[in-house]
């Protein structure tokens, strides 16, 4: 090597080295551009009215990741806040730069298996480590003596839980209930293929059937943001806790949740909906085993690539949270964005006079060490006075929302996503504040 | 910039530049190591007998990616060829180096949506392009006037197809049939949650019920490798073609498949089972729309990360195939490995005298421009003579296989994966050749 170096001058080597740098940087830039291409094309062009059948179908809107000032053109464009696409978080991760960039060589992670000695054999060990670490850092869930099951989003884990918790007999399907307003997709998912194992039973508050049942407790609740407990409380009840929103940007973390079956998802905690990654913390080994079996039959496991990426994202959140004076902390950032947005929303609602939003009692968040009122991922807005169909009314103002009727209550309510990009959100609150009858 | 450069000597800049290179290379190496860690831990430790319930549960074996010569220790170790984990392909992709490495920045591909203007709104446009390109290069499927639906493996797409093709009435569940021997997972998947829409109807060859039915045609067939056509042929039949193995390493490509609904998967074409990526080519728009809706309800789309990786892998395969004198071509490599393995298997079967394997007629492959006999991804082995339970017999020799009873035929047959790593496969054929009664 010394001899070889002798042949070249420092200038020669500099050129060589710079060329290598340029090539590496060029590769990265090229990839960024290619990916941007698909992102910039992200404009909805038509409105699909049949929300009941397909709550995620694209509906018209124009989204943009830029933070341009609101222009004249913005006054007329359609704002789509129907689904909770968490694009609000892009700006934070963009600021974090390469910290969460994943690099996956083509010949790695090819097998179906992640760790065949684990109960959940398709769970990447590093992702499992980072799940436990993040819950310990945030203090929002007990992880001791829990089995982790990874899913293609918490949607798949919900189905895995229904499969695992349904009685293993030829009895009639077990009823699945949740107190209204409940997440609009639950009835659709539950009855999608008319399962003989389980069946949507509607509002838990009016559930009166005898025998075993499954109660879904979403806390904080989607759509209305309130903390929840089970409401049926009968001996034959089995509980699933959907804790997708139990994170400090949305609600004060008062204690570590300690339930038998808890569901979490990357889409609402870190904003990475496109990864399709969720996880369940499960106390009972047999239930965890059956959930794993469902995912094995449904999709033969979960994308390794997304698990690797999720591990990296969770790691960066934990690292940044543990730093003293955590200025760049993910939860500090997202807490402040949500606080600002809820303040703007309440002002706009007040100014218009036609709507109301829930009021929440303030509580101490042990993670952020701040007393604050919940600031949910969705606003559960009621049209006051004579407006009977709030969704239609707002659609007339080119604001697309999801009608309360999909959540087991009346059309006087709508659910509005609070997680869109800044420019869309700003246009929305400005428009809302000016709405008069 | 010129002024700035003047301040530094070429040597200063060289040091700076080299430092940047070292840092970049170090990052990549670190990641490689971390990923290797999980891969090296890939050893099965226990045998789960209840294959019927969970065909993918880990069963004991020792796998290794090394190509060490077969040692004394190899004579005693358990060889697990029960499931078709395509680890054989690792060595090819390792040789390709960084060509298929994906780099995904943390702030990109966060949204649920890939392209909201598409019917399948969660399909990454670049992946769609590469699917069409690869089919055109290989000539194994017609892509014109087809809708592409991406799935979390073809397993999810199979369920999406059942959902889309089932009658939209309150009639009894539609029968789903396939000629025995059929893929052992089909009955399990079909009846997993006791759907009221569809129901496993067993062997298509003995199906006699009137009315509509869905027939699954897997060609080449899993487990036996034969080319197939539908067998029921009644007017009310709806066909799903599973073409997972219609690639030139397994069978001569005689013409472009041109069916209404065709399923493909990365796991068996490129070997990337861990990505969980499959795709469907669908003629009817309404069927494609309903399949998309199923995947929306089941998992709200498909991992973007894996779609990006799959796009890159497919691109490299097409690029390498189109090069003149394509020495490093993926299909050349995999064709030769499969040819060698089938030759070794036939020799071992002949030497032992206790087994038989199917014979296939040779045919011209228009892609490779070679006449050859099919060399399937699985060997469908029959125990001859008095051995009634072939799976138990081979388990006694520490070779784990999947019994013919799971495929709708008797226990005299077993299915054996031909896609394991070299060292496991070599040990297997050597051991098989020495088996005597």
PDB file of N, CA and C in Angstrom, chain A residues 17 21 31 35 42 44 54-56 85 94 100-113 116 155 159 193-196 268 271-274 276 296-300 303-306 309, chain B residues 17 21 31 35 42 44 54 56 85 94 100-113 116 155 159 193-196 268 271-274 276 296-300 303-306 309:
ATOM      1  N   UNK A  17     -10.496  10.349  -4.859  1.00  0.00           N
ATOM      2  CA  UNK A  17     -11.335  10.341  -3.673  1.00  0.00           C
ATOM      3  C   UNK A  17     -12.575  11.199  -3.868  1.00  0.00           C
ATOM      4  N   UNK A  21     -16.578  10.320  -3.727  1.00  0.00           N
ATOM      5  CA  UNK A  21     -17.578  11.083  -2.977  1.00  0.00           C
ATOM      6  C   UNK A  21     -18.730  11.509  -3.865  1.00  0.00           C
ATOM      7  N   UNK A  31     -31.693   8.935  -5.876  1.00  0.00           N
ATOM      8  CA  UNK A  31     -32.751   8.189  -5.217  1.00  0.00           C
ATOM      9  C   UNK A  31     -33.777   9.131  -4.606  1.00  0.00           C
ATOM     10  N   UNK A  35     -37.759   9.322  -5.639  1.00  0.00           N
ATOM     11  CA  UNK A  35     -38.813   9.153  -4.656  1.00  0.00           C
ATOM     12  C   UNK A  35     -39.708  10.376  -4.585  1.00  0.00           C
ATOM     13  N   UNK A  42     -48.850  13.398  -5.860  1.00  0.00           N
ATOM     14  CA  UNK A  42     -49.849  13.002  -4.887  1.00  0.00           C
ATOM     15  C   UNK A  42     -51.003  13.998  -4.837  1.00  0.00           C
ATOM     16  N   UNK A  44     -55.181  14.267  -5.471  1.00  0.00           N
ATOM     17  CA  UNK A  44     -56.413  13.515  -5.718  1.00  0.00           C
ATOM     18  C   UNK A  44     -57.232  14.235  -6.777  1.00  0.00           C
ATOM     19  N   UNK A  54     -65.654   1.945   1.290  1.00  0.00           N
ATOM     20  CA  UNK A  54     -64.200   2.001   1.147  1.00  0.00           C
ATOM     21  C   UNK A  54     -63.682   3.286   1.768  1.00  0.00           C
ATOM     22  N   UNK A  55     -63.448   3.220   3.065  1.00  0.00           N
ATOM     23  CA  UNK A  55     -63.123   4.445   3.779  1.00  0.00           C
ATOM     24  C   UNK A  55     -61.796   5.048   3.370  1.00  0.00           C
ATOM     25  N   UNK A  56     -60.981   4.278   2.681  1.00  0.00           N
ATOM     26  CA  UNK A  56     -59.689   4.821   2.298  1.00  0.00           C
ATOM     27  C   UNK A  56     -59.575   5.198   0.842  1.00  0.00           C
ATOM     28  N   UNK A  85     -54.135  10.669   7.224  1.00  0.00           N
ATOM     29  CA  UNK A  85     -52.806  10.462   6.643  1.00  0.00           C
ATOM     30  C   UNK A  85     -51.822  11.384   7.385  1.00  0.00           C
ATOM     31  N   UNK A  94     -37.671  15.144   7.833  1.00  0.00           N
ATOM     32  CA  UNK A  94     -36.806  15.773   6.843  1.00  0.00           C
ATOM     33  C   UNK A  94     -35.684  16.534   7.559  1.00  0.00           C
ATOM     34  N   UNK A 100     -32.389   8.662   9.978  1.00  0.00           N
ATOM     35  CA  UNK A 100     -33.305   7.521   9.873  1.00  0.00           C
ATOM     36  C   UNK A 100     -33.314   6.902   8.476  1.00  0.00           C
ATOM     37  N   UNK A 101     -32.293   7.200   7.692  1.00  0.00           N
ATOM     38  CA  UNK A 101     -32.182   6.562   6.379  1.00  0.00           C
ATOM     39  C   UNK A 101     -31.821   5.076   6.564  1.00  0.00           C
ATOM     40  N   UNK A 102     -32.556   4.203   5.895  1.00  0.00           N
ATOM     41  CA  UNK A 102     -32.177   2.783   5.949  1.00  0.00           C
ATOM     42  C   UNK A 102     -31.515   2.375   4.640  1.00  0.00           C
ATOM     43  N   UNK A 103     -30.565   1.480   4.768  1.00  0.00           N
ATOM     44  CA  UNK A 103     -29.841   0.935   3.620  1.00  0.00           C
ATOM     45  C   UNK A 103     -29.959  -0.587   3.712  1.00  0.00           C
ATOM     46  N   UNK A 104     -30.581  -1.211   2.709  1.00  0.00           N
ATOM     47  CA  UNK A 104     -30.791  -2.661   2.759  1.00  0.00           C
ATOM     48  C   UNK A 104     -30.170  -3.303   1.523  1.00  0.00           C
ATOM     49  N   UNK A 105     -29.088  -4.073   1.714  1.00  0.00           N
ATOM     50  CA  UNK A 105     -28.467  -4.760   0.579  1.00  0.00           C
ATOM     51  C   UNK A 105     -29.409  -5.838   0.019  1.00  0.00           C
ATOM     52  N   UNK A 106     -29.342  -6.027  -1.294  1.00  0.00           N
ATOM     53  CA  UNK A 106     -30.257  -6.923  -1.990  1.00  0.00           C
ATOM     54  C   UNK A 106     -30.237  -8.367  -1.527  1.00  0.00           C
ATOM     55  N   UNK A 107     -29.133  -8.807  -0.948  1.00  0.00           N
ATOM     56  CA  UNK A 107     -29.020 -10.231  -0.608  1.00  0.00           C
ATOM     57  C   UNK A 107     -29.331 -10.502   0.858  1.00  0.00           C
ATOM     58  N   UNK A 108     -29.754  -9.485   1.593  1.00  0.00           N
ATOM     59  CA  UNK A 108     -30.052  -9.706   3.005  1.00  0.00           C
ATOM     60  C   UNK A 108     -31.555  -9.706   3.242  1.00  0.00           C
ATOM     61  N   UNK A 109     -31.948 -10.316   4.349  1.00  0.00           N
ATOM     62  CA  UNK A 109     -33.352 -10.358   4.749  1.00  0.00           C
ATOM     63  C   UNK A 109     -34.225 -10.946   3.643  1.00  0.00           C
ATOM     64  N   UNK A 110     -33.723 -12.006   3.001  1.00  0.00           N
ATOM     65  CA  UNK A 110     -34.481 -12.655   1.931  1.00  0.00           C
ATOM     66  C   UNK A 110     -35.409 -13.748   2.467  1.00  0.00           C
ATOM     67  N   UNK A 111     -35.053 -14.335   3.585  1.00  0.00           N
ATOM     68  CA  UNK A 111     -35.812 -15.472   4.110  1.00  0.00           C
ATOM     69  C   UNK A 111     -37.169 -15.045   4.664  1.00  0.00           C
ATOM     70  N   UNK A 112     -38.091 -16.002   4.736  1.00  0.00           N
ATOM     71  CA  UNK A 112     -39.352 -15.773   5.438  1.00  0.00           C
ATOM     72  C   UNK A 112     -39.113 -15.508   6.931  1.00  0.00           C
ATOM     73  N   UNK A 113     -38.039 -16.082   7.464  1.00  0.00           N
ATOM     74  CA  UNK A 113     -37.836 -16.094   8.912  1.00  0.00           C
ATOM     75  C   UNK A 113     -36.973 -14.931   9.390  1.00  0.00           C
ATOM     76  N   UNK A 116     -36.285 -17.845  14.134  1.00  0.00           N
ATOM     77  CA  UNK A 116     -37.152 -19.014  14.243  1.00  0.00           C
ATOM     78  C   UNK A 116     -37.286 -19.504  15.678  1.00  0.00           C
ATOM     79  N   UNK A 155     -54.166  -2.700  11.848  1.00  0.00           N
ATOM     80  CA  UNK A 155     -55.371  -3.253  11.225  1.00  0.00           C
ATOM     81  C   UNK A 155     -55.280  -4.777  11.136  1.00  0.00           C
ATOM     82  N   UNK A 159     -57.416  -7.942  13.350  1.00  0.00           N
ATOM     83  CA  UNK A 159     -57.996  -9.188  12.819  1.00  0.00           C
ATOM     84  C   UNK A 159     -57.349 -10.416  13.448  1.00  0.00           C
ATOM     85  N   UNK A 193     -65.364 -10.426   5.426  1.00  0.00           N
ATOM     86  CA  UNK A 193     -65.585 -11.692   4.701  1.00  0.00           C
ATOM     87  C   UNK A 193     -66.660 -12.534   5.385  1.00  0.00           C
ATOM     88  N   UNK A 194     -67.554 -11.864   6.165  1.00  0.00           N
ATOM     89  CA  UNK A 194     -68.654 -12.553   6.849  1.00  0.00           C
ATOM     90  C   UNK A 194     -68.151 -13.765   7.626  1.00  0.00           C
ATOM     91  N   UNK A 195     -67.231 -13.516   8.536  1.00  0.00           N
ATOM     92  CA  UNK A 195     -66.632 -14.604   9.296  1.00  0.00           C
ATOM     93  C   UNK A 195     -67.671 -15.344  10.146  1.00  0.00           C
ATOM     94  N   UNK A 196     -67.499 -16.646  10.256  1.00  0.00           N
ATOM     95  CA  UNK A 196     -68.319 -17.447  11.156  1.00  0.00           C
ATOM     96  C   UNK A 196     -67.750 -17.481  12.565  1.00  0.00           C
ATOM     97  N   UNK A 268     -49.535   6.302  13.487  1.00  0.00           N
ATOM     98  CA  UNK A 268     -49.963   7.393  14.347  1.00  0.00           C
ATOM     99  C   UNK A 268     -48.912   7.800  15.377  1.00  0.00           C
ATOM    100  N   UNK A 271     -45.672   8.581  12.431  1.00  0.00           N
ATOM    101  CA  UNK A 271     -46.133   9.183  11.184  1.00  0.00           C
ATOM    102  C   UNK A 271     -45.834   8.360   9.947  1.00  0.00           C
ATOM    103  N   UNK A 272     -45.227   7.173  10.117  1.00  0.00           N
ATOM    104  CA  UNK A 272     -44.840   6.379   8.947  1.00  0.00           C
ATOM    105  C   UNK A 272     -45.949   5.402   8.548  1.00  0.00           C
ATOM    106  N   UNK A 273     -47.035   5.950   8.007  1.00  0.00           N
ATOM    107  CA  UNK A 273     -48.172   5.122   7.608  1.00  0.00           C
ATOM    108  C   UNK A 273     -47.793   4.184   6.462  1.00  0.00           C
ATOM    109  N   UNK A 274     -46.930   4.664   5.558  1.00  0.00           N
ATOM    110  CA  UNK A 274     -46.557   3.876   4.379  1.00  0.00           C
ATOM    111  C   UNK A 274     -45.765   2.619   4.701  1.00  0.00           C
ATOM    112  N   UNK A 276     -46.663   0.470   6.939  1.00  0.00           N
ATOM    113  CA  UNK A 276     -47.635  -0.558   7.336  1.00  0.00           C
ATOM    114  C   UNK A 276     -47.078  -1.455   8.447  1.00  0.00           C
ATOM    115  N   UNK A 296     -49.465 -15.516   9.831  1.00  0.00           N
ATOM    116  CA  UNK A 296     -48.818 -16.523   8.976  1.00  0.00           C
ATOM    117  C   UNK A 296     -49.759 -16.955   7.848  1.00  0.00           C
ATOM    118  N   UNK A 297     -51.019 -17.185   8.180  1.00  0.00           N
ATOM    119  CA  UNK A 297     -51.979 -17.637   7.163  1.00  0.00           C
ATOM    120  C   UNK A 297     -52.379 -16.484   6.246  1.00  0.00           C
ATOM    121  N   UNK A 298     -52.504 -15.286   6.807  1.00  0.00           N
ATOM    122  CA  UNK A 298     -52.986 -14.129   6.055  1.00  0.00           C
ATOM    123  C   UNK A 298     -51.921 -13.568   5.100  1.00  0.00           C
ATOM    124  N   UNK A 299     -50.680 -13.455   5.566  1.00  0.00           N
ATOM    125  CA  UNK A 299     -49.645 -12.840   4.720  1.00  0.00           C
ATOM    126  C   UNK A 299     -48.254 -13.489   4.888  1.00  0.00           C
ATOM    127  N   UNK A 300     -48.166 -14.665   5.523  1.00  0.00           N
ATOM    128  CA  UNK A 300     -46.870 -15.328   5.818  1.00  0.00           C
ATOM    129  C   UNK A 300     -45.869 -14.310   6.362  1.00  0.00           C
ATOM    130  N   UNK A 303     -43.404  -7.598   6.173  1.00  0.00           N
ATOM    131  CA  UNK A 303     -42.229  -7.052   5.472  1.00  0.00           C
ATOM    132  C   UNK A 303     -41.031  -6.828   6.400  1.00  0.00           C
ATOM    133  N   UNK A 304     -39.912  -7.467   6.068  1.00  0.00           N
ATOM    134  CA  UNK A 304     -38.680  -7.253   6.853  1.00  0.00           C
ATOM    135  C   UNK A 304     -38.182  -5.821   6.657  1.00  0.00           C
ATOM    136  N   UNK A 305     -38.307  -5.334   5.428  1.00  0.00           N
ATOM    137  CA  UNK A 305     -37.774  -4.012   5.091  1.00  0.00           C
ATOM    138  C   UNK A 305     -38.419  -2.935   5.960  1.00  0.00           C
ATOM    139  N   UNK A 306     -39.718  -3.027   6.102  1.00  0.00           N
ATOM    140  CA  UNK A 306     -40.413  -2.032   6.916  1.00  0.00           C
ATOM    141  C   UNK A 306     -40.100  -2.213   8.395  1.00  0.00           C
ATOM    142  N   UNK A 309     -36.810  -0.504   8.915  1.00  0.00           N
ATOM    143  CA  UNK A 309     -36.970   0.943   8.891  1.00  0.00           C
ATOM    144  C   UNK A 309     -37.632   1.424  10.184  1.00  0.00           C
TER     145      UNK A 309
ATOM    146  N   UNK B  17     -11.514  14.591   2.115  1.00  0.00           N
ATOM    147  CA  UNK B  17     -12.291  13.764   1.206  1.00  0.00           C
ATOM    148  C   UNK B  17     -12.240  12.296   1.611  1.00  0.00           C
ATOM    149  N   UNK B  21     -15.171   9.623   2.702  1.00  0.00           N
ATOM    150  CA  UNK B  21     -15.327   8.277   2.141  1.00  0.00           C
ATOM    151  C   UNK B  21     -15.373   7.229   3.233  1.00  0.00           C
ATOM    152  N   UNK B  31     -24.001  -1.303   9.018  1.00  0.00           N
ATOM    153  CA  UNK B  31     -25.350  -1.784   8.749  1.00  0.00           C
ATOM    154  C   UNK B  31     -25.329  -3.228   8.305  1.00  0.00           C
ATOM    155  N   UNK B  35     -27.128  -6.356  10.310  1.00  0.00           N
ATOM    156  CA  UNK B  35     -28.106  -7.205   9.646  1.00  0.00           C
ATOM    157  C   UNK B  35     -27.655  -8.653   9.644  1.00  0.00           C
ATOM    158  N   UNK B  42     -30.175 -17.657  12.738  1.00  0.00           N
ATOM    159  CA  UNK B  42     -31.286 -18.319  12.062  1.00  0.00           C
ATOM    160  C   UNK B  42     -31.183 -19.840  12.171  1.00  0.00           C
ATOM    161  N   UNK B  44     -33.182 -23.237  13.711  1.00  0.00           N
ATOM    162  CA  UNK B  44     -34.415 -23.743  14.316  1.00  0.00           C
ATOM    163  C   UNK B  44     -34.060 -24.668  15.475  1.00  0.00           C
ATOM    164  N   UNK B  54     -50.380 -25.153  11.211  1.00  0.00           N
ATOM    165  CA  UNK B  54     -49.491 -24.020  10.961  1.00  0.00           C
ATOM    166  C   UNK B  54     -48.339 -24.470  10.088  1.00  0.00           C
ATOM    167  N   UNK B  56     -46.271 -23.019   8.440  1.00  0.00           N
ATOM    168  CA  UNK B  56     -45.025 -22.264   8.423  1.00  0.00           C
ATOM    169  C   UNK B  56     -44.308 -22.211   9.754  1.00  0.00           C
ATOM    170  N   UNK B  85     -38.441 -21.983   1.635  1.00  0.00           N
ATOM    171  CA  UNK B  85     -37.713 -20.731   1.891  1.00  0.00           C
ATOM    172  C   UNK B  85     -36.610 -20.598   0.830  1.00  0.00           C
ATOM    173  N   UNK B  94     -25.791 -11.674  -3.449  1.00  0.00           N
ATOM    174  CA  UNK B  94     -24.569 -11.248  -2.779  1.00  0.00           C
ATOM    175  C   UNK B  94     -23.512 -10.892  -3.832  1.00  0.00           C
ATOM    176  N   UNK B 100     -28.493  -3.875  -6.011  1.00  0.00           N
ATOM    177  CA  UNK B 100     -29.886  -3.914  -5.546  1.00  0.00           C
ATOM    178  C   UNK B 100     -30.040  -3.374  -4.131  1.00  0.00           C
ATOM    179  N   UNK B 101     -29.050  -2.639  -3.666  1.00  0.00           N
ATOM    180  CA  UNK B 101     -29.173  -2.000  -2.352  1.00  0.00           C
ATOM    181  C   UNK B 101     -30.192  -0.861  -2.434  1.00  0.00           C
ATOM    182  N   UNK B 102     -31.133  -0.836  -1.500  1.00  0.00           N
ATOM    183  CA  UNK B 102     -32.063   0.307  -1.472  1.00  0.00           C
ATOM    184  C   UNK B 102     -31.698   1.232  -0.322  1.00  0.00           C
ATOM    185  N   UNK B 103     -31.898   2.512  -0.559  1.00  0.00           N
ATOM    186  CA  UNK B 103     -31.644   3.553   0.433  1.00  0.00           C
ATOM    187  C   UNK B 103     -32.939   4.356   0.565  1.00  0.00           C
ATOM    188  N   UNK B 104     -33.543   4.353   1.752  1.00  0.00           N
ATOM    189  CA  UNK B 104     -34.824   5.047   1.931  1.00  0.00           C
ATOM    190  C   UNK B 104     -34.686   6.084   3.045  1.00  0.00           C
ATOM    191  N   UNK B 105     -34.749   7.366   2.699  1.00  0.00           N
ATOM    192  CA  UNK B 105     -34.673   8.414   3.735  1.00  0.00           C
ATOM    193  C   UNK B 105     -35.908   8.369   4.634  1.00  0.00           C
ATOM    194  N   UNK B 106     -35.701   8.699   5.915  1.00  0.00           N
ATOM    195  CA  UNK B 106     -36.762   8.579   6.914  1.00  0.00           C
ATOM    196  C   UNK B 106     -38.003   9.399   6.638  1.00  0.00           C
ATOM    197  N   UNK B 107     -37.886  10.469   5.876  1.00  0.00           N
ATOM    198  CA  UNK B 107     -39.022  11.379   5.696  1.00  0.00           C
ATOM    199  C   UNK B 107     -39.784  11.114   4.398  1.00  0.00           C
ATOM    200  N   UNK B 108     -39.373  10.092   3.641  1.00  0.00           N
ATOM    201  CA  UNK B 108     -40.064   9.821   2.377  1.00  0.00           C
ATOM    202  C   UNK B 108     -40.974   8.602   2.508  1.00  0.00           C
ATOM    203  N   UNK B 109     -41.963   8.520   1.614  1.00  0.00           N
ATOM    204  CA  UNK B 109     -42.868   7.371   1.573  1.00  0.00           C
ATOM    205  C   UNK B 109     -43.552   7.168   2.923  1.00  0.00           C
ATOM    206  N   UNK B 110     -43.951   8.268   3.553  1.00  0.00           N
ATOM    207  CA  UNK B 110     -44.633   8.189   4.845  1.00  0.00           C
ATOM    208  C   UNK B 110     -46.144   8.041   4.686  1.00  0.00           C
ATOM    209  N   UNK B 111     -46.681   8.541   3.591  1.00  0.00           N
ATOM    210  CA  UNK B 111     -48.133   8.567   3.398  1.00  0.00           C
ATOM    211  C   UNK B 111     -48.687   7.166   3.136  1.00  0.00           C
ATOM    212  N   UNK B 112     -49.976   6.997   3.394  1.00  0.00           N
ATOM    213  CA  UNK B 112     -50.667   5.771   2.987  1.00  0.00           C
ATOM    214  C   UNK B 112     -50.682   5.626   1.466  1.00  0.00           C
ATOM    215  N   UNK B 113     -50.670   6.772   0.766  1.00  0.00           N
ATOM    216  CA  UNK B 113     -50.908   6.761  -0.677  1.00  0.00           C
ATOM    217  C   UNK B 113     -49.615   6.692  -1.486  1.00  0.00           C
ATOM    218  N   UNK B 116     -52.673   8.401  -5.859  1.00  0.00           N
ATOM    219  CA  UNK B 116     -54.116   8.403  -5.621  1.00  0.00           C
ATOM    220  C   UNK B 116     -54.926   8.411  -6.907  1.00  0.00           C
ATOM    221  N   UNK B 155     -50.157 -14.540  -1.195  1.00  0.00           N
ATOM    222  CA  UNK B 155     -51.124 -15.092  -0.242  1.00  0.00           C
ATOM    223  C   UNK B 155     -52.254 -14.102   0.010  1.00  0.00           C
ATOM    224  N   UNK B 159     -56.502 -14.160  -1.223  1.00  0.00           N
ATOM    225  CA  UNK B 159     -57.687 -13.820  -0.427  1.00  0.00           C
ATOM    226  C   UNK B 159     -58.439 -12.639  -1.046  1.00  0.00           C
ATOM    227  N   UNK B 193     -61.034 -18.006   8.619  1.00  0.00           N
ATOM    228  CA  UNK B 193     -61.988 -17.336   9.517  1.00  0.00           C
ATOM    229  C   UNK B 193     -63.430 -17.763   9.211  1.00  0.00           C
ATOM    230  N   UNK B 194     -63.576 -18.966   8.619  1.00  0.00           N
ATOM    231  CA  UNK B 194     -64.907 -19.520   8.296  1.00  0.00           C
ATOM    232  C   UNK B 194     -65.774 -18.491   7.570  1.00  0.00           C
ATOM    233  N   UNK B 195     -65.268 -18.017   6.448  1.00  0.00           N
ATOM    234  CA  UNK B 195     -65.987 -16.983   5.703  1.00  0.00           C
ATOM    235  C   UNK B 195     -67.351 -17.473   5.217  1.00  0.00           C
ATOM    236  N   UNK B 196     -68.306 -16.574   5.219  1.00  0.00           N
ATOM    237  CA  UNK B 196     -69.619 -16.860   4.648  1.00  0.00           C
ATOM    238  C   UNK B 196     -69.664 -16.544   3.158  1.00  0.00           C
ATOM    239  N   UNK B 268     -40.808 -16.466  -4.981  1.00  0.00           N
ATOM    240  CA  UNK B 268     -40.391 -17.572  -5.819  1.00  0.00           C
ATOM    241  C   UNK B 268     -39.731 -17.119  -7.130  1.00  0.00           C
ATOM    242  N   UNK B 271     -36.572 -14.665  -5.172  1.00  0.00           N
ATOM    243  CA  UNK B 271     -36.054 -15.227  -3.930  1.00  0.00           C
ATOM    244  C   UNK B 271     -36.246 -14.345  -2.708  1.00  0.00           C
ATOM    245  N   UNK B 272     -36.887 -13.185  -2.868  1.00  0.00           N
ATOM    246  CA  UNK B 272     -37.036 -12.251  -1.749  1.00  0.00           C
ATOM    247  C   UNK B 272     -38.337 -12.493  -0.980  1.00  0.00           C
ATOM    248  N   UNK B 273     -38.368 -13.614  -0.263  1.00  0.00           N
ATOM    249  CA  UNK B 273     -39.571 -13.961   0.497  1.00  0.00           C
ATOM    250  C   UNK B 273     -39.830 -12.965   1.623  1.00  0.00           C
ATOM    251  N   UNK B 274     -38.743 -12.456   2.228  1.00  0.00           N
ATOM    252  CA  UNK B 274     -38.873 -11.546   3.368  1.00  0.00           C
ATOM    253  C   UNK B 274     -39.508 -10.211   3.012  1.00  0.00           C
ATOM    254  N   UNK B 276     -42.254  -9.905   1.337  1.00  0.00           N
ATOM    255  CA  UNK B 276     -43.712 -10.116   1.318  1.00  0.00           C
ATOM    256  C   UNK B 276     -44.365  -9.265   0.223  1.00  0.00           C
ATOM    257  N   UNK B 296     -57.183  -2.913   1.174  1.00  0.00           N
ATOM    258  CA  UNK B 296     -57.412  -1.695   1.959  1.00  0.00           C
ATOM    259  C   UNK B 296     -58.015  -2.041   3.328  1.00  0.00           C
ATOM    260  N   UNK B 297     -58.981  -2.940   3.337  1.00  0.00           N
ATOM    261  CA  UNK B 297     -59.632  -3.299   4.602  1.00  0.00           C
ATOM    262  C   UNK B 297     -58.723  -4.204   5.442  1.00  0.00           C
ATOM    263  N   UNK B 298     -57.993  -5.098   4.781  1.00  0.00           N
ATOM    264  CA  UNK B 298     -57.167  -6.086   5.483  1.00  0.00           C
ATOM    265  C   UNK B 298     -55.904  -5.455   6.083  1.00  0.00           C
ATOM    266  N   UNK B 299     -55.215  -4.590   5.321  1.00  0.00           N
ATOM    267  CA  UNK B 299     -53.942  -4.038   5.816  1.00  0.00           C
ATOM    268  C   UNK B 299     -53.707  -2.567   5.395  1.00  0.00           C
ATOM    269  N   UNK B 300     -54.755  -1.885   4.922  1.00  0.00           N
ATOM    270  CA  UNK B 300     -54.612  -0.499   4.409  1.00  0.00           C
ATOM    271  C   UNK B 300     -53.389  -0.365   3.506  1.00  0.00           C
ATOM    272  N   UNK B 303     -46.639  -2.412   2.269  1.00  0.00           N
ATOM    273  CA  UNK B 303     -45.380  -1.718   2.594  1.00  0.00           C
ATOM    274  C   UNK B 303     -44.755  -1.017   1.389  1.00  0.00           C
ATOM    275  N   UNK B 304     -44.547   0.305   1.517  1.00  0.00           N
ATOM    276  CA  UNK B 304     -43.871   1.049   0.437  1.00  0.00           C
ATOM    277  C   UNK B 304     -42.413   0.619   0.336  1.00  0.00           C
ATOM    278  N   UNK B 305     -41.799   0.375   1.490  1.00  0.00           N
ATOM    279  CA  UNK B 305     -40.374   0.053   1.526  1.00  0.00           C
ATOM    280  C   UNK B 305     -40.094  -1.204   0.710  1.00  0.00           C
ATOM    281  N   UNK B 306     -40.926  -2.200   0.895  1.00  0.00           N
ATOM    282  CA  UNK B 306     -40.726  -3.447   0.159  1.00  0.00           C
ATOM    283  C   UNK B 306     -41.036  -3.273  -1.320  1.00  0.00           C
ATOM    284  N   UNK B 309     -37.970  -1.757  -2.810  1.00  0.00           N
ATOM    285  CA  UNK B 309     -36.906  -2.749  -2.921  1.00  0.00           C
ATOM    286  C   UNK B 309     -37.210  -3.710  -4.069  1.00  0.00           C
TER     287      UNK B 309
END
